[in-house]
CSV table of C-alpha atoms in Angstrom, one decimal:
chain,number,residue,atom,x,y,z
M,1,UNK,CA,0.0,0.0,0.0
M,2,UNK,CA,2.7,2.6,0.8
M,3,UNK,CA,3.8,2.1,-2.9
M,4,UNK,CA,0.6,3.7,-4.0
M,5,UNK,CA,1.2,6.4,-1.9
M,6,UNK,CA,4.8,6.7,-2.9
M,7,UNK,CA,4.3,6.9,-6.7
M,8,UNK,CA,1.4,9.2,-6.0
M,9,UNK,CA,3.5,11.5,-4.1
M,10,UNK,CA,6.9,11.5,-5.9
M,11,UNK,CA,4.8,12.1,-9.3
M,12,UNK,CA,3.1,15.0,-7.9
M,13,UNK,CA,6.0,16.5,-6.4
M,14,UNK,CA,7.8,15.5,-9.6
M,15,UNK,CA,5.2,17.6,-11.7
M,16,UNK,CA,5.4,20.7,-9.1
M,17,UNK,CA,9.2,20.7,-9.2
M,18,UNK,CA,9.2,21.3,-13.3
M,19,UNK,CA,6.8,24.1,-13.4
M,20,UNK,CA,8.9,25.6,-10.2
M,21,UNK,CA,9.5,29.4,-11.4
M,22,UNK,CA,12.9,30.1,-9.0
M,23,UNK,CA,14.7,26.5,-10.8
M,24,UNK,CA,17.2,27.6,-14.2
M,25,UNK,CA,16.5,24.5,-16.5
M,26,UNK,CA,19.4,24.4,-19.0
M,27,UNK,CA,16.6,22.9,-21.7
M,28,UNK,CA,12.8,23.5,-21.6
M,29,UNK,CA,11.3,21.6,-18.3
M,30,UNK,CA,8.5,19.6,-20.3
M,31,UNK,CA,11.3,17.8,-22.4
M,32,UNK,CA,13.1,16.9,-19.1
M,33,UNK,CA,9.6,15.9,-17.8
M,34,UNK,CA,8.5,13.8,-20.9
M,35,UNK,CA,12.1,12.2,-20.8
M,36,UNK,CA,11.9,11.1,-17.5
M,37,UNK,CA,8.1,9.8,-18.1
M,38,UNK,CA,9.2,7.7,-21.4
M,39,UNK,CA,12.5,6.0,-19.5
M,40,UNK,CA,10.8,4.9,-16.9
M,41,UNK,CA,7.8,3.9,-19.0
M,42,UNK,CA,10.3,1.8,-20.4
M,43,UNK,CA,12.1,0.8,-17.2
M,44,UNK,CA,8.7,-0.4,-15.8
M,45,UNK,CA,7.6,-2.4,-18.6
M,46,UNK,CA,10.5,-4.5,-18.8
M,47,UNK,CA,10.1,-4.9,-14.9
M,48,UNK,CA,7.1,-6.3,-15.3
M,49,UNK,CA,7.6,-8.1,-18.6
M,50,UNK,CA,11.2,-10.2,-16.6
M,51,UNK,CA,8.3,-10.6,-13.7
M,52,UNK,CA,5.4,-12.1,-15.6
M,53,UNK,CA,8.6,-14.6,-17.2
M,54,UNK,CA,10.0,-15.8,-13.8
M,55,UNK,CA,6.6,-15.9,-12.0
M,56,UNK,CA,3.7,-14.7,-14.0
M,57,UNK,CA,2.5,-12.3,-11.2
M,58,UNK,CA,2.8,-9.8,-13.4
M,59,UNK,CA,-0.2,-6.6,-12.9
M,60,UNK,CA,-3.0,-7.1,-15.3
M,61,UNK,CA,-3.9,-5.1,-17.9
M,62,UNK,CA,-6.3,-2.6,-15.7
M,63,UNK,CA,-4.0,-2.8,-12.9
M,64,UNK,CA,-1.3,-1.8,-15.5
M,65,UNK,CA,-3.5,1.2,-16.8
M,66,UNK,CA,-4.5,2.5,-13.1
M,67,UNK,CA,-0.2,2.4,-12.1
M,68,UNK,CA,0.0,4.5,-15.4
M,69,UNK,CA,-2.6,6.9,-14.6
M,70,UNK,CA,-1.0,7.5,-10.9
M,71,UNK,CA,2.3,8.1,-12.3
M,72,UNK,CA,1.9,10.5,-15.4
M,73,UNK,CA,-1.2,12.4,-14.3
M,74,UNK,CA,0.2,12.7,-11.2
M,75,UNK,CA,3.4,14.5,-12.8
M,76,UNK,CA,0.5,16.7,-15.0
M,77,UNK,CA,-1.4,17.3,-12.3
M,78,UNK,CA,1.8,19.1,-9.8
M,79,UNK,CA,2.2,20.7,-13.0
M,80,UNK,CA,-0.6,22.9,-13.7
M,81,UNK,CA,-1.0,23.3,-10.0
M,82,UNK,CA,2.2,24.9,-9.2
M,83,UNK,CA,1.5,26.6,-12.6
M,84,UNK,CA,-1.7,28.1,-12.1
M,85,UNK,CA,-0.4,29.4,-8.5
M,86,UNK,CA,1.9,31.6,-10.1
M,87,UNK,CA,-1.3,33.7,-11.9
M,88,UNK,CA,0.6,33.9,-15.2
M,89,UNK,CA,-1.0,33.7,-18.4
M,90,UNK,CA,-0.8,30.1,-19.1
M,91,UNK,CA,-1.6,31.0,-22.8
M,92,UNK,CA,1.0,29.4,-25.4
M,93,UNK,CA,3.2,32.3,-26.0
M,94,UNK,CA,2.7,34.7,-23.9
M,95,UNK,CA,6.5,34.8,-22.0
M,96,UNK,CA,6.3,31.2,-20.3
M,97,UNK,CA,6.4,28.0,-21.4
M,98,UNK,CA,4.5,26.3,-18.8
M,99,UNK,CA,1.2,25.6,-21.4
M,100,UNK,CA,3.7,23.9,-23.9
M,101,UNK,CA,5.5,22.0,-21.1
M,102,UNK,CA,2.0,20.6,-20.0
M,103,UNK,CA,1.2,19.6,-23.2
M,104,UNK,CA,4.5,17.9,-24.1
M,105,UNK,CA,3.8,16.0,-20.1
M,106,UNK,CA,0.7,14.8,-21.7
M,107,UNK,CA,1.8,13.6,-24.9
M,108,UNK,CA,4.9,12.0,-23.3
M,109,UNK,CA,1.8,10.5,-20.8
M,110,UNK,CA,-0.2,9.0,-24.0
M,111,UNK,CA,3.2,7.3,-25.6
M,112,UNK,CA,3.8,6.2,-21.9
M,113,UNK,CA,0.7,4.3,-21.9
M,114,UNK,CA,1.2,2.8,-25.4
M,115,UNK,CA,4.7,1.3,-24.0
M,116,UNK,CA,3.5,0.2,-20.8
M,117,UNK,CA,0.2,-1.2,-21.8
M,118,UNK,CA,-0.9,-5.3,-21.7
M,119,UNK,CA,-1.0,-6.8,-25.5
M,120,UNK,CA,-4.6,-7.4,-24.4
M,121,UNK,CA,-7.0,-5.2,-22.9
M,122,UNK,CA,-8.7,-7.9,-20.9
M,123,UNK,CA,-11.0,-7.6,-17.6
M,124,UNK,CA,-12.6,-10.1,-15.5
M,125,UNK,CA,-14.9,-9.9,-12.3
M,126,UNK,CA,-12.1,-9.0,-10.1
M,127,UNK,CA,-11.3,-5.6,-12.2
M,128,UNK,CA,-14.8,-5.0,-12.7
M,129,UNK,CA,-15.7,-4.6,-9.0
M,130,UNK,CA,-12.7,-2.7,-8.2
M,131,UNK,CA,-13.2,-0.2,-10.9
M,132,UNK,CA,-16.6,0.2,-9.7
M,133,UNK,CA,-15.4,0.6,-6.2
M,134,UNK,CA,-12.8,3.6,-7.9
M,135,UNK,CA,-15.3,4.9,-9.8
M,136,UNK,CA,-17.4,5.7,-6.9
M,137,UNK,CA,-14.3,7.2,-5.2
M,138,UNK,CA,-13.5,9.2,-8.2
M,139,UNK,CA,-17.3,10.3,-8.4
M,140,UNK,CA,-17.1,11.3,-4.6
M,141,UNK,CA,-14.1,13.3,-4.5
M,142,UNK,CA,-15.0,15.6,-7.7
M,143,UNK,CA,-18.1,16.3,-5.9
M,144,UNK,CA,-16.3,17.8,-2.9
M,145,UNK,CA,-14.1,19.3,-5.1
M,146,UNK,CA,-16.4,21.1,-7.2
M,147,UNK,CA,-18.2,22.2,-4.2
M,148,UNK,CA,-15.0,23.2,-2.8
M,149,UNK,CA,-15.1,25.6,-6.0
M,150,UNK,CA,-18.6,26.5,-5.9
M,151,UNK,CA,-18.5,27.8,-2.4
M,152,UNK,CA,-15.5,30.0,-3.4
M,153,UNK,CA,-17.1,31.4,-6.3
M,154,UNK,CA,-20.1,31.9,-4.0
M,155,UNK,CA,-18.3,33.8,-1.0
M,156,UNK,CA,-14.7,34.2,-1.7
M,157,UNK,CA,-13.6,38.0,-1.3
M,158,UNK,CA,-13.9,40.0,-4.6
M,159,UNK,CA,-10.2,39.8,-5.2
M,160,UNK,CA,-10.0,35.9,-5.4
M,161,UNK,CA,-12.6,35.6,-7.7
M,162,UNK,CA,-11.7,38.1,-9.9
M,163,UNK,CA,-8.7,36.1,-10.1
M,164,UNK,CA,-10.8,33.5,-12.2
M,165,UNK,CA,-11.3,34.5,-15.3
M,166,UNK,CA,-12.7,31.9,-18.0
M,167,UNK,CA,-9.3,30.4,-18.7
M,168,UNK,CA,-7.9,30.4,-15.3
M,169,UNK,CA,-11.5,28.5,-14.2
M,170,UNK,CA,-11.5,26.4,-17.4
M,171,UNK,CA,-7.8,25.0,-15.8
M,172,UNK,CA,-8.9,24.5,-12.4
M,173,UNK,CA,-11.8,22.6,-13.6
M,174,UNK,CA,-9.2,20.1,-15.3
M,175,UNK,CA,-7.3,20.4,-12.1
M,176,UNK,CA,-10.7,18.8,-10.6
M,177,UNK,CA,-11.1,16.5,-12.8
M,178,UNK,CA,-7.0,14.9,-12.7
M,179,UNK,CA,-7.7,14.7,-9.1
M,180,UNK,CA,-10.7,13.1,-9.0
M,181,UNK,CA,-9.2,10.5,-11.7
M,182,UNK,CA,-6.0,10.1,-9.2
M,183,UNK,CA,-8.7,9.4,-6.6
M,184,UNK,CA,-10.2,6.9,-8.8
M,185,UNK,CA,-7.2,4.9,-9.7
M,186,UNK,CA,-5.1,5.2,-6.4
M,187,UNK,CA,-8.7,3.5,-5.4
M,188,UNK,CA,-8.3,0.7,-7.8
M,189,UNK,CA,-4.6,0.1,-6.9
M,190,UNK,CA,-5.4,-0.6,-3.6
M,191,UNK,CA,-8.3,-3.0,-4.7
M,192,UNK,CA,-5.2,-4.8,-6.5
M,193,UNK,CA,-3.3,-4.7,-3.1
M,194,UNK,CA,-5.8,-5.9,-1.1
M,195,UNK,CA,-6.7,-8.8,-3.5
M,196,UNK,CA,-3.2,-9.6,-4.0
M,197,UNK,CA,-1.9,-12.6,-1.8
M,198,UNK,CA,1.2,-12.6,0.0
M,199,UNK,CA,3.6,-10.4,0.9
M,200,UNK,CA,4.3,-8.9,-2.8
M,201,UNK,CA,1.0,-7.1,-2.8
M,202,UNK,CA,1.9,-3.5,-4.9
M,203,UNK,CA,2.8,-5.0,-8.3
């Protein structure tokens, strides 16, 4: 279990630390990002690919896609947090490059999954209950959160809503929704754990 918690942390703080304004990257910080995501891609597929030879525990095909989800929207989510908290215009082009970085996260995410992905998409009774169970999560916790953002546009002093223009909103509102889908899939990786016997229960 504290492997779920440990990916879901160090990706997070992983995403935070390339949008970091007060940090000189020698290159732009989304191509240091996107490396990082594709090597390990790589580094973790042929983990579990010497695993499923020597003992054929090897995660699933839906466990595989939930570790995936943790791991690079985790990175894209500390991303466009730490980048939205610095109230600059996240507009390609205008004096930043924290938009293109975030897109460059999230196509180095989407070639991630293709490298890290089962040959077969399969799913039995095991994955459907436990994705029901993280779906329920994920449901729960962007309810709170929206809430959470309703209330503020509701009663927050005049100079924190003013803050949220259309754009800035439109970007928190995908915030929400990455965070709910972390919810969701941290959820389904501890179904994994829990169903897992023995001692080797994080995949």
């Amino acid at each position: 279990m504290s492997r779920i918690f440990g990916v879901l942390a160090i990706s997070l703080a992983f995403g935070a630390f390339l949008a970091w304004p007060l940090f000189a990257w020698p290159v732009r910080p989304g191509w240091i990002g996107a490396a990082v995501l594709l090597l390990v891609a790589v580094g973790v597929r042929r983990h579990w690919d010497a695993r499923g030879r020597r003992a054929g525990d090897d995660p699933g095909a839906r466990e595989r896609q939930s570790w995936h989800a943790v791991a690079a929207l985790g990175v894209l989510s500390g991303h466009l947090i730490v980048a939205l908290a610095q109230q600059v215009d996240l507009h390609v082009g205008r004096g930043n490059t924290l938009a293109l970085d975030n897109w460059t996260l999230l196509a180095a995410a989407a070639l991630g999954w293709l490298i890290v992905r089962a040959p077969r998409m399969v799913k039995d009774e095991r994955d459907r209950e436990i994705a029901a169970r993280g779906a329920h999560v994920g449901h729960a916790t962007l309810t709170g959160l929206l809430v959470v953002l309703l209330l503020t546009l509701g009663f927050a002093p005049p100079p924190v809503v003013d803050q949220l223009q259309p754009f800035v909103l439109g970007n928190v509102l995908v915030v929400l929704i990455l965070l709910a889908t972390l919810a969701k899939h941290a959820t389904q990786l501890a179904g994994y754990w829990a169903a897992r016997p023995g001692d080797d229960a994080d995949g």
